[in-house]
Tab-separated table of C-alpha atoms in Angstrom:
chain	number	residue	atom	x	y	z
A	163	MET	CA	12.336	-5.169	38.132
A	164	GLN	CA	10.638	-1.788	37.811
A	165	VAL	CA	10.608	0.160	34.556
A	166	LEU	CA	9.145	3.530	33.626
A	167	VAL	CA	7.252	3.777	30.340
A	168	ASN	CA	5.314	6.924	29.371
A	169	ALA	CA	5.526	8.202	32.958
A	170	GLN	CA	3.918	4.977	34.229
A	171	LEU	CA	5.798	2.669	36.602
A	172	TYR	CA	5.522	-1.053	35.945
A	173	ASP	CA	6.639	-3.977	38.106
A	174	LEU	CA	7.934	-6.671	35.785
A	175	ASP	CA	8.187	-10.220	36.982
A	176	THR	CA	8.779	-13.059	34.574
A	177	PRO	CA	9.316	-12.606	30.821
A	178	PHE	CA	6.960	-14.548	28.550
A	179	ALA	CA	9.388	-14.652	25.632
A	180	TYR	CA	13.110	-14.564	25.023
A	181	GLY	CA	15.184	-13.508	22.051
A	182	GLY	CA	18.771	-13.166	21.042
A	183	GLU	CA	18.899	-9.557	22.260
A	184	GLY	CA	16.512	-9.419	25.188
A	185	GLU	CA	13.356	-10.512	27.011
A	186	ILE	CA	9.694	-9.636	26.442
A	187	TYR	CA	7.448	-8.683	29.374
A	188	ASP	CA	3.749	-7.919	29.709
A	189	LEU	CA	2.831	-4.286	30.320
A	190	THR	CA	-0.872	-4.103	29.487
A	191	LYS	CA	-3.335	-6.132	27.438
A	192	GLN	CA	-2.320	-4.112	24.397
A	193	SER	CA	1.402	-3.574	24.915
A	194	VAL	CA	4.622	-5.300	25.935
A	195	ALA	CA	8.148	-4.192	26.809
A	196	LYS	CA	11.330	-5.501	25.304
A	197	LEU	CA	14.273	-5.170	27.686
A	198	TYR	CA	17.773	-5.787	26.369
A	199	TYR	CA	20.270	-7.996	28.082
A	200	ASP	CA	22.647	-5.959	30.228
A	201	HIS	CA	25.739	-6.792	28.183
A	202	LEU	CA	24.070	-5.459	25.007
A	203	ILE	CA	23.013	-2.057	26.348
A	204	ASP	CA	25.579	0.447	25.100
A	205	ASP	CA	25.274	4.106	24.100
A	206	GLU	CA	24.649	3.293	20.442
A	207	ARG	CA	21.759	0.960	21.279
A	208	LYS	CA	20.200	3.559	23.582
A	209	GLN	CA	20.502	6.210	20.877
A	210	LYS	CA	18.909	3.875	18.356
A	211	VAL	CA	15.986	3.126	20.705
A	212	LEU	CA	15.358	6.854	21.127
A	213	ALA	CA	15.638	7.426	17.351
A	214	LEU	CA	13.117	4.658	16.580
A	215	CYS	CA	10.686	5.899	19.230
A	216	ASN	CA	10.967	9.443	17.876
A	217	SER	CA	10.217	8.097	14.395
A	218	HIS	CA	7.151	6.237	15.665
A	219	ALA	CA	4.818	9.274	15.792
A	220	ASN	CA	5.811	10.442	12.295
A	221	PHE	CA	5.450	6.931	10.946
A	222	ARG	CA	1.921	6.652	12.329
A	223	LYS	CA	0.961	9.989	10.779
A	224	ARG	CA	1.938	8.746	7.337
A	225	HIS	CA	0.711	5.191	7.729
A	226	ASN	CA	-2.404	4.925	9.857
A	227	ASP	CA	-2.158	1.277	10.860
A	228	ARG	CA	-0.669	-0.817	13.602
A	229	MET	CA	0.525	-3.761	11.550
A	230	ILE	CA	4.188	-3.089	12.321
A	231	ALA	CA	5.524	-3.668	15.842
A	232	PHE	CA	7.287	-0.328	15.980
A	233	PRO	CA	9.152	0.719	19.148
A	234	GLU	CA	6.754	3.236	20.654
A	235	ALA	CA	8.234	4.604	23.909
A	236	PRO	CA	11.574	4.158	25.700
A	237	ALA	CA	11.619	1.997	28.838
A	238	TYR	CA	13.714	3.415	31.682
A	239	HIS	CA	15.085	1.716	34.796
A	240	GLY	CA	14.628	4.300	37.508
A	241	THR	CA	14.823	7.893	36.363
A	242	VAL	CA	14.055	9.221	32.887
A	243	SER	CA	17.561	9.729	31.555
A	244	PHE	CA	19.721	8.564	28.698
A	245	ASP	CA	21.768	6.353	31.029
A	246	SER	CA	18.604	4.647	32.264
A	247	VAL	CA	17.300	3.408	28.885
A	248	VAL	CA	16.932	-0.390	29.050
A	249	GLY	CA	14.470	-1.074	26.220
A	250	PHE	CA	11.146	0.077	24.784
A	251	SER	CA	7.439	-0.634	24.626
A	252	MET	CA	5.540	-1.859	21.565
A	253	CYS	CA	2.169	-3.156	20.556
A	254	ARG	CA	1.349	-6.705	21.624
A	255	TYR	CA	0.935	-9.320	18.898
A	256	THR	CA	0.332	-13.015	19.601
A	257	PHE	CA	-0.466	-14.108	16.053
A	258	PRO	CA	1.041	-17.202	14.381
A	259	LYS	CA	4.312	-16.619	12.555
A	260	LEU	CA	4.853	-17.223	8.885
A	261	ASP	CA	7.246	-20.134	9.460
A	262	LYS	CA	4.241	-22.098	10.777
A	263	LEU	CA	1.822	-21.146	8.012
A	264	GLY	CA	3.614	-21.934	4.759
A	265	PHE	CA	2.790	-24.339	1.978
A	266	ASP	CA	3.477	-27.959	2.864
A	267	ILE	CA	4.840	-29.265	-0.362
A	268	SER	CA	4.714	-32.906	0.756
A	269	ALA	CA	1.005	-32.604	1.600
A	270	GLY	CA	0.195	-30.268	-1.297
A	271	ARG	CA	-1.579	-27.714	0.860
A	272	PHE	CA	-0.936	-24.956	3.364
A	273	SER	CA	-0.243	-25.886	6.987
A	274	GLU	CA	-3.285	-25.907	9.254
A	275	ASP	CA	-1.426	-26.307	12.549
A	276	SER	CA	-2.285	-22.754	13.598
A	277	GLY	CA	-5.938	-23.013	12.761
A	278	LEU	CA	-5.541	-20.551	9.877
A	279	ARG	CA	-6.664	-21.795	6.496
A	280	PHE	CA	-4.826	-20.282	3.546
A	281	ASP	CA	-5.682	-21.059	-0.026
A	282	ASP	CA	-3.642	-19.926	-3.012
A	283	ARG	CA	-5.570	-16.697	-3.614
A	284	THR	CA	-5.501	-15.486	-0.003
A	285	ALA	CA	-1.839	-16.464	0.285
A	286	ILE	CA	-0.953	-14.408	-2.795
A	287	ARG	CA	-2.861	-11.420	-1.423
A	288	PHE	CA	-0.943	-11.871	1.834
A	289	VAL	CA	2.351	-11.673	-0.105
A	290	TYR	CA	1.361	-8.398	-1.804
A	291	ASP	CA	0.250	-6.955	1.542
A	292	THR	CA	3.575	-7.892	3.110
A	293	PHE	CA	5.491	-6.065	0.387
A	294	GLY	CA	3.161	-3.134	1.090
A	295	LEU	CA	4.244	-3.020	4.761
A	296	VAL	CA	7.925	-3.136	3.764
A	297	ASP	CA	7.315	-0.283	1.314
A	298	GLN	CA	5.856	1.787	4.140
A	299	LEU	CA	9.065	1.338	6.102
A	300	HIS	CA	11.167	2.178	3.041
A	301	GLN	CA	9.188	5.360	2.486
A	302	SER	CA	10.216	6.328	5.996
A	303	ARG	CA	13.870	5.553	5.146
A	304	ILE	CA	13.919	2.479	7.395
A	305	VAL	CA	15.624	-0.725	6.209
A	306	LEU	CA	14.405	-3.850	7.990
A	307	GLY	CA	17.621	-5.802	7.466
A	308	ASP	CA	16.570	-8.854	9.465
A	309	VAL	CA	13.882	-10.258	7.169
A	310	ASN	CA	12.882	-13.830	7.944
A	311	PRO	CA	9.610	-15.760	8.419
A	312	GLY	CA	9.979	-15.605	12.206
A	313	ASN	CA	9.565	-11.825	12.021
A	314	ILE	CA	6.303	-11.905	10.042
A	315	MET	CA	2.933	-12.834	11.560
A	316	CYS	CA	-0.592	-13.172	10.255
A	317	ASP	CA	-3.630	-11.651	11.956
A	318	PRO	CA	-6.263	-14.423	11.744
A	319	SER	CA	-9.147	-11.963	11.932
A	320	THR	CA	-8.083	-10.063	8.816
A	321	GLY	CA	-5.623	-12.347	7.055
A	322	LYS	CA	-3.195	-9.410	7.008
A	323	PRO	CA	0.546	-9.521	7.769
A	324	VAL	CA	2.229	-8.066	10.839
A	325	ILE	CA	5.952	-7.286	10.961
A	326	ILE	CA	7.729	-7.588	14.303
A	327	ASP	CA	11.283	-7.059	15.646
A	328	VAL	CA	11.605	-3.710	13.905
A	329	ASP	CA	14.118	-2.530	16.528
A	330	ALA	CA	16.811	-4.401	14.607
A	331	ALA	CA	16.182	-2.201	11.569
A	332	GLN	CA	18.672	0.242	10.063
A	333	ILE	CA	17.605	3.828	10.635
A	334	GLY	CA	19.685	6.922	10.076
A	335	GLY	CA	23.275	6.209	11.070
A	336	PHE	CA	22.316	3.232	13.215
A	337	PRO	CA	23.066	-0.038	11.454
A	338	CYS	CA	21.209	-3.336	11.460
A	339	ARG	CA	23.274	-5.874	13.382
A	340	ALA	CA	20.959	-8.875	13.023
A	341	THR	CA	20.457	-10.712	9.755
A	342	HIS	CA	19.532	-14.275	8.848
A	343	ASP	CA	21.964	-16.287	6.675
A	344	ASN	CA	19.213	-18.240	4.906
A	345	TYR	CA	17.635	-15.024	3.619
A	346	ASN	CA	20.616	-12.719	3.134
A	347	ASP	CA	21.152	-11.255	-0.302
A	348	PRO	CA	24.356	-12.672	-1.849
A	349	GLN	CA	25.127	-9.140	-3.059
A	350	LEU	CA	25.083	-8.072	0.590
A	351	LEU	CA	27.589	-10.731	1.597
A	352	SER	CA	29.958	-9.665	-1.186
A	353	ARG	CA	30.137	-6.094	0.187
A	354	GLY	CA	31.803	-7.119	3.429
A	355	LYS	CA	31.001	-5.857	6.897
A	356	GLY	CA	30.870	-2.251	7.983
A	357	ARG	CA	31.279	-0.485	11.307
A	358	GLY	CA	30.963	-2.797	14.266
A	359	GLY	CA	30.603	-5.866	12.036
A	360	ALA	CA	27.206	-4.826	10.642
A	361	LEU	CA	26.288	-5.806	7.107
A	362	PRO	CA	25.466	-2.848	4.763
A	363	VAL	CA	21.759	-3.616	4.218
A	364	ASP	CA	19.613	-1.444	1.951
A	365	PHE	CA	16.175	-1.441	0.299
A	366	GLY	CA	17.329	-3.945	-2.307
A	367	THR	CA	18.552	-6.484	0.248
A	368	ASP	CA	15.199	-6.217	2.008
A	369	ILE	CA	13.411	-6.989	-1.255
A	370	PHE	CA	15.635	-10.023	-1.932
A	371	ALA	CA	15.180	-11.412	1.561
A	372	LEU	CA	11.406	-10.889	1.472
A	373	ALA	CA	11.266	-12.552	-1.968
A	374	VAL	CA	12.953	-15.604	-0.475
A	375	VAL	CA	10.536	-15.595	2.460
A	376	CYS	CA	7.497	-15.301	0.204
A	377	PHE	CA	8.723	-17.909	-2.275
A	378	GLU	CA	9.229	-20.337	0.596
A	379	PHE	CA	5.793	-19.465	2.005
A	380	LEU	CA	4.076	-20.130	-1.322
A	381	VAL	CA	6.151	-23.043	-2.615
A	382	GLY	CA	7.290	-24.857	0.523
A	383	ARG	CA	10.995	-24.615	-0.279
A	384	ARG	CA	13.408	-21.710	-0.509
A	385	PRO	CA	14.308	-20.875	-4.133
A	386	HIS	CA	17.907	-22.068	-3.757
A	387	TRP	CA	16.817	-25.452	-2.476
A	388	LEU	CA	17.565	-27.805	-5.337
A	389	ARG	CA	18.663	-31.410	-5.364
A	390	VAL	CA	21.822	-31.681	-7.482
A	391	THR	CA	24.684	-34.087	-7.680
A	392	PRO	CA	27.116	-33.795	-6.040
A	393	PRO	CA	24.861	-32.400	-3.271
A	394	LYS	CA	25.091	-28.729	-2.280
A	395	LEU	CA	23.601	-26.761	0.591
A	396	ASP	CA	21.132	-23.882	-0.004
A	397	LYS	CA	23.748	-21.273	0.862
A	398	GLN	CA	26.219	-22.838	-1.600
A	399	ASN	CA	23.615	-22.742	-4.359
A	400	LYS	CA	22.709	-19.155	-3.509
A	401	ALA	CA	26.334	-18.040	-3.651
A	402	VAL	CA	26.616	-19.112	-7.308
A	403	GLY	CA	23.032	-18.376	-8.377
A	404	ILE	CA	21.678	-21.938	-8.558
A	405	SER	CA	17.925	-22.006	-7.936
A	406	SER	CA	14.884	-24.012	-8.839
A	407	ILE	CA	13.277	-21.059	-10.602
A	408	ARG	CA	16.410	-20.434	-12.688
A	409	CYS	CA	16.264	-24.042	-13.907
A	410	ILE	CA	12.590	-23.537	-14.804
A	411	ALA	CA	13.216	-20.184	-16.519
A	412	ILE	CA	16.353	-20.889	-18.567
A	413	GLY	CA	16.820	-24.659	-18.373
A	414	ARG	CA	19.315	-26.861	-16.554
A	415	ASP	CA	22.318	-26.634	-18.893
A	416	HIS	CA	23.904	-23.855	-16.821
A	417	LEU	CA	24.362	-26.248	-13.893
A	418	SER	CA	27.318	-27.915	-15.604
A	419	SER	CA	29.281	-24.663	-15.387
A	420	HIS	CA	29.035	-24.998	-11.603
A	421	GLY	CA	30.242	-28.611	-11.631
A	422	VAL	CA	26.860	-30.131	-10.730
A	423	ARG	CA	24.043	-31.979	-12.478
A	424	TYR	CA	20.275	-31.838	-11.917
A	425	PHE	CA	19.145	-34.758	-9.833
A	426	PRO	CA	15.752	-36.080	-10.987
A	427	CYS	CA	13.737	-36.846	-7.883
A	428	PRO	CA	10.166	-36.427	-6.598
A	429	GLU	CA	11.186	-33.452	-4.432
A	430	ASN	CA	12.462	-31.397	-7.375
A	431	GLU	CA	9.401	-32.365	-9.453
A	432	SER	CA	7.072	-31.255	-6.645
A	433	VAL	CA	8.732	-27.827	-6.529
A	434	GLU	CA	8.484	-27.480	-10.307
A	435	ARG	CA	4.776	-28.354	-10.316
A	436	ARG	CA	4.140	-25.881	-7.514
A	437	VAL	CA	5.976	-23.049	-9.289
A	438	ALA	CA	4.066	-23.790	-12.512
A	439	GLN	CA	0.824	-23.630	-10.546
A	440	LEU	CA	1.735	-20.222	-9.121
A	441	LYS	CA	2.687	-18.989	-12.582
A	442	SER	CA	-0.785	-19.854	-13.828
A	443	LEU	CA	-2.392	-18.156	-10.808
A	444	ASP	CA	-0.384	-14.913	-10.854
A	445	LYS	CA	2.011	-14.367	-13.760
A	446	ARG	CA	3.106	-11.027	-12.315
A	447	LEU	CA	4.268	-12.671	-9.109
A	448	TYR	CA	6.091	-15.408	-11.005
A	449	ASP	CA	7.839	-12.776	-13.145
A	450	PHE	CA	8.836	-10.969	-9.948
A	451	PHE	CA	10.449	-14.099	-8.520
A	452	GLU	CA	12.188	-14.770	-11.822
A	453	GLY	CA	13.446	-11.218	-11.894
A	454	VAL	CA	14.921	-11.445	-8.402
A	455	PHE	CA	16.463	-14.918	-8.602
A	456	VAL	CA	17.421	-14.988	-12.291
A	457	ARG	CA	18.057	-11.369	-13.379
A	458	ASP	CA	19.078	-9.927	-9.975
A	459	ASP	CA	16.258	-7.372	-9.953
A	460	ARG	CA	15.629	-5.677	-6.594
A	461	GLU	CA	12.448	-3.684	-7.217
A	462	ASN	CA	9.407	-4.024	-4.951
A	463	ILE	CA	6.692	-5.973	-6.786
A	464	LEU	CA	4.214	-3.202	-6.001
A	465	PHE	CA	5.917	-0.948	-8.546
A	466	THR	CA	5.034	-3.433	-11.300
A	467	LEU	CA	1.306	-2.980	-10.628
A	468	PRO	CA	-0.782	-0.544	-12.673
A	469	ILE	CA	-0.642	2.843	-10.996
A	470	SER	CA	-4.435	2.711	-10.764
A	471	ASP	CA	-4.089	-0.210	-8.366
A	472	VAL	CA	-4.494	0.935	-4.754
A	473	LYS	CA	-1.463	-1.160	-3.753
A	474	HIS	CA	0.881	0.862	-6.026
A	475	PRO	CA	2.971	3.167	-3.793
A	476	ALA	CA	2.169	6.183	-5.995
A	477	ASN	CA	-1.559	5.468	-6.234
A	478	HIS	CA	-2.606	7.886	-3.493
A	479	PHE	CA	-0.823	10.787	-5.160
A	480	PHE	CA	-2.069	9.638	-8.558
A	481	GLU	CA	-5.664	9.825	-7.294
A	482	THR	CA	-5.458	12.993	-5.198
A	483	SER	CA	-3.423	14.943	-7.779
A	484	GLY	CA	-6.172	14.615	-10.374
A	485	MET	CA	-4.147	12.455	-12.733
A	486	ALA	CA	-6.491	9.507	-12.287
A	487	ALA	CA	-9.411	11.728	-13.235
A	488	VAL	CA	-7.510	12.802	-16.353
A	489	ILE	CA	-7.102	9.213	-17.468
A	490	ARG	CA	-10.732	8.392	-16.736
A	491	ARG	CA	-11.979	11.367	-18.745
A	492	GLU	CA	-9.702	10.467	-21.644
A	493	LYS	CA	-10.914	6.872	-21.614
A	494	GLU	CA	-14.519	8.075	-21.637
A	495	ARG	CA	-13.768	10.512	-24.485
A	496	ARG	CA	-12.174	7.776	-26.555
A	497	GLN	CA	-15.060	5.402	-25.862
A	498	VAL	CA	-17.544	8.014	-27.086
A	499	ARG	CA	-15.415	8.532	-30.212
A	500	ASP	CA	-15.302	4.805	-30.912
A	501	ASP	CA	-19.064	4.484	-30.401
A	502	VAL	CA	-19.680	7.283	-32.936
A	503	LEU	CA	-17.330	5.653	-35.438
A	504	ALA	CA	-19.072	2.313	-34.947
A	505	ARG	CA	-22.481	3.832	-35.650
A	506	GLN	CA	-21.067	5.371	-38.815
A	507	GLY	CA	-19.748	1.976	-39.886
A	508	GLN	CA	-16.152	3.030	-39.517
A	509	ARG	CA	-13.418	1.103	-37.767
A	510	ALA	CA	-12.494	2.309	-34.301
A	511	VAL	CA	-9.059	3.774	-33.824
A	512	PRO	CA	-6.828	1.096	-32.222
A	513	ASP	CA	-6.190	1.787	-28.539
A	514	SER	CA	-2.526	2.731	-28.106
A	515	GLY	CA	-2.625	2.131	-24.368
A	516	PHE	CA	-2.430	5.930	-23.924
A	517	LYS	CA	1.094	6.031	-25.337
A	518	ASP	CA	0.027	8.871	-27.606
A	519	LEU	CA	-1.304	10.783	-24.604
A	520	ILE	CA	1.947	10.313	-22.735
A	521	ALA	CA	3.984	11.238	-25.818
A	522	SER	CA	2.100	14.497	-26.126
A	523	LEU	CA	2.851	15.329	-22.506
A	524	VAL	CA	6.355	13.948	-21.996
A	525	PRO	CA	9.019	15.335	-24.341
A	526	SER	CA	11.494	12.943	-25.936
A	527	PRO	CA	14.825	12.833	-24.076
A	528	SER	CA	16.652	13.782	-27.275
A	529	THR	CA	14.396	16.753	-28.045
A	530	PRO	CA	14.229	19.834	-25.808
A	531	SER	CA	10.721	20.632	-24.676
A	532	SER	CA	9.119	23.542	-26.470
A	533	PRO	CA	8.374	26.639	-24.357
A	534	LYS	CA	5.123	27.037	-26.256
A	535	ARG	CA	2.129	26.002	-24.152
A	536	THR	CA	-0.392	23.634	-25.685
A	537	THR	CA	-3.987	24.725	-26.035
A	538	ARG	CA	-6.930	22.979	-24.457
A	539	GLN	CA	-7.918	21.603	-27.868
A	540	GLN	CA	-4.428	20.237	-28.541
A	541	CYS	CA	-4.055	18.535	-25.167
A	542	PRO	CA	-7.125	18.102	-22.969
A	543	ASP	CA	-5.064	17.214	-19.890
A	544	PRO	CA	-3.037	19.159	-17.288
A	545	ALA	CA	0.506	20.006	-18.346
A	546	GLU	CA	1.670	18.791	-14.959
A	547	PHE	CA	0.894	15.248	-16.013
A	548	GLY	CA	4.152	14.828	-17.858
A	549	ASN	CA	6.165	16.230	-14.973
A	550	PHE	CA	4.347	13.865	-12.641
A	551	LEU	CA	5.297	10.846	-14.755
A	552	LYS	CA	8.930	11.917	-15.011
A	553	GLN	CA	9.271	12.858	-11.349
A	554	PHE	CA	8.152	9.457	-10.123
A	555	ASN	CA	9.695	7.485	-13.013
A	556	LEU	CA	6.312	5.961	-13.700
A	557	ARG	CA	5.367	3.481	-16.392
A	558	LEU	CA	1.704	4.247	-16.928
A	559	SER	CA	-0.633	1.288	-17.203
A	560	THR	CA	-4.362	1.800	-17.334
A	561	SER	CA	-5.316	-1.848	-17.280
């Protein structure tokens, strides 16, 4: 079969991979083509391919990396026309997938089948980096929808994640038609199906699904895997909110309201030990999992980081806007003040965590802001600081 990609004609012979929607062929050493099965190529799919390819250039301008297998150029059969669209090209990735790299709870270590060697610290960094990639897509108004460990790879040379199968994503008015039952958000299932049978995915359902993927990667079991009596499947537990981390967080008494009892067994104990280990390694990550699976939070973990952390989505603006410099100057000023007081034998003023600085810049919701401008002596920081915090709904942390 001959296809035309970026004005170059390619003779395609045998696909090297197959999927539920199409086949993958070699184009060059750096790129491949995904061609859809004939019965799946309709006008909506062609329009979606063109929309994703048009978004590719803008996405690359905002996010200068190639760690997402984004559709790059339409593939045509014959002439360059809408009717001739049969698929698209994308960057080639042959890295191991996450479903082969996770923690082996029976062995008490990460799998080494792929040759990659994860330890707890590198695995936790990998999780944060994966949430970073998903945030990049969300910033571009793209919902992945089909989030599962088979769609996430690891680059062995960098230890960084790669997301593939982005063509299934929801973009604009084009829905995501492929999701994975084991990772679907129960809130998503309760909404029912939309046009053409597609589930109404959104940013929150992506966060839930990725939380399940990452929990499974780090612990060796999905969060809703729990041995109870009478036995229940993962999806049955998920439907009613039964999870191992809920039992750890609030106890096991709630299980009786679902007509089941906790079954003491080595498997449950192994999961509990592993979760406790993760909690001691990264309390923030544990709190995130507890928030998702116990309190139904759907916020990307990156937003819980201090804004001074480079992983925080608003960090770039925080740094380039001058706000980071404001905080640094204020910290230096307060340190000088405390040093002077110490030399004079006086007690240093307790650090309020900059709450007083924020209070001076952000008016109380119940009190209208005064039109009077503050002087440099009253407030040594830009007046825009308060607007910046409000605009991005930021909780300032300088730790």
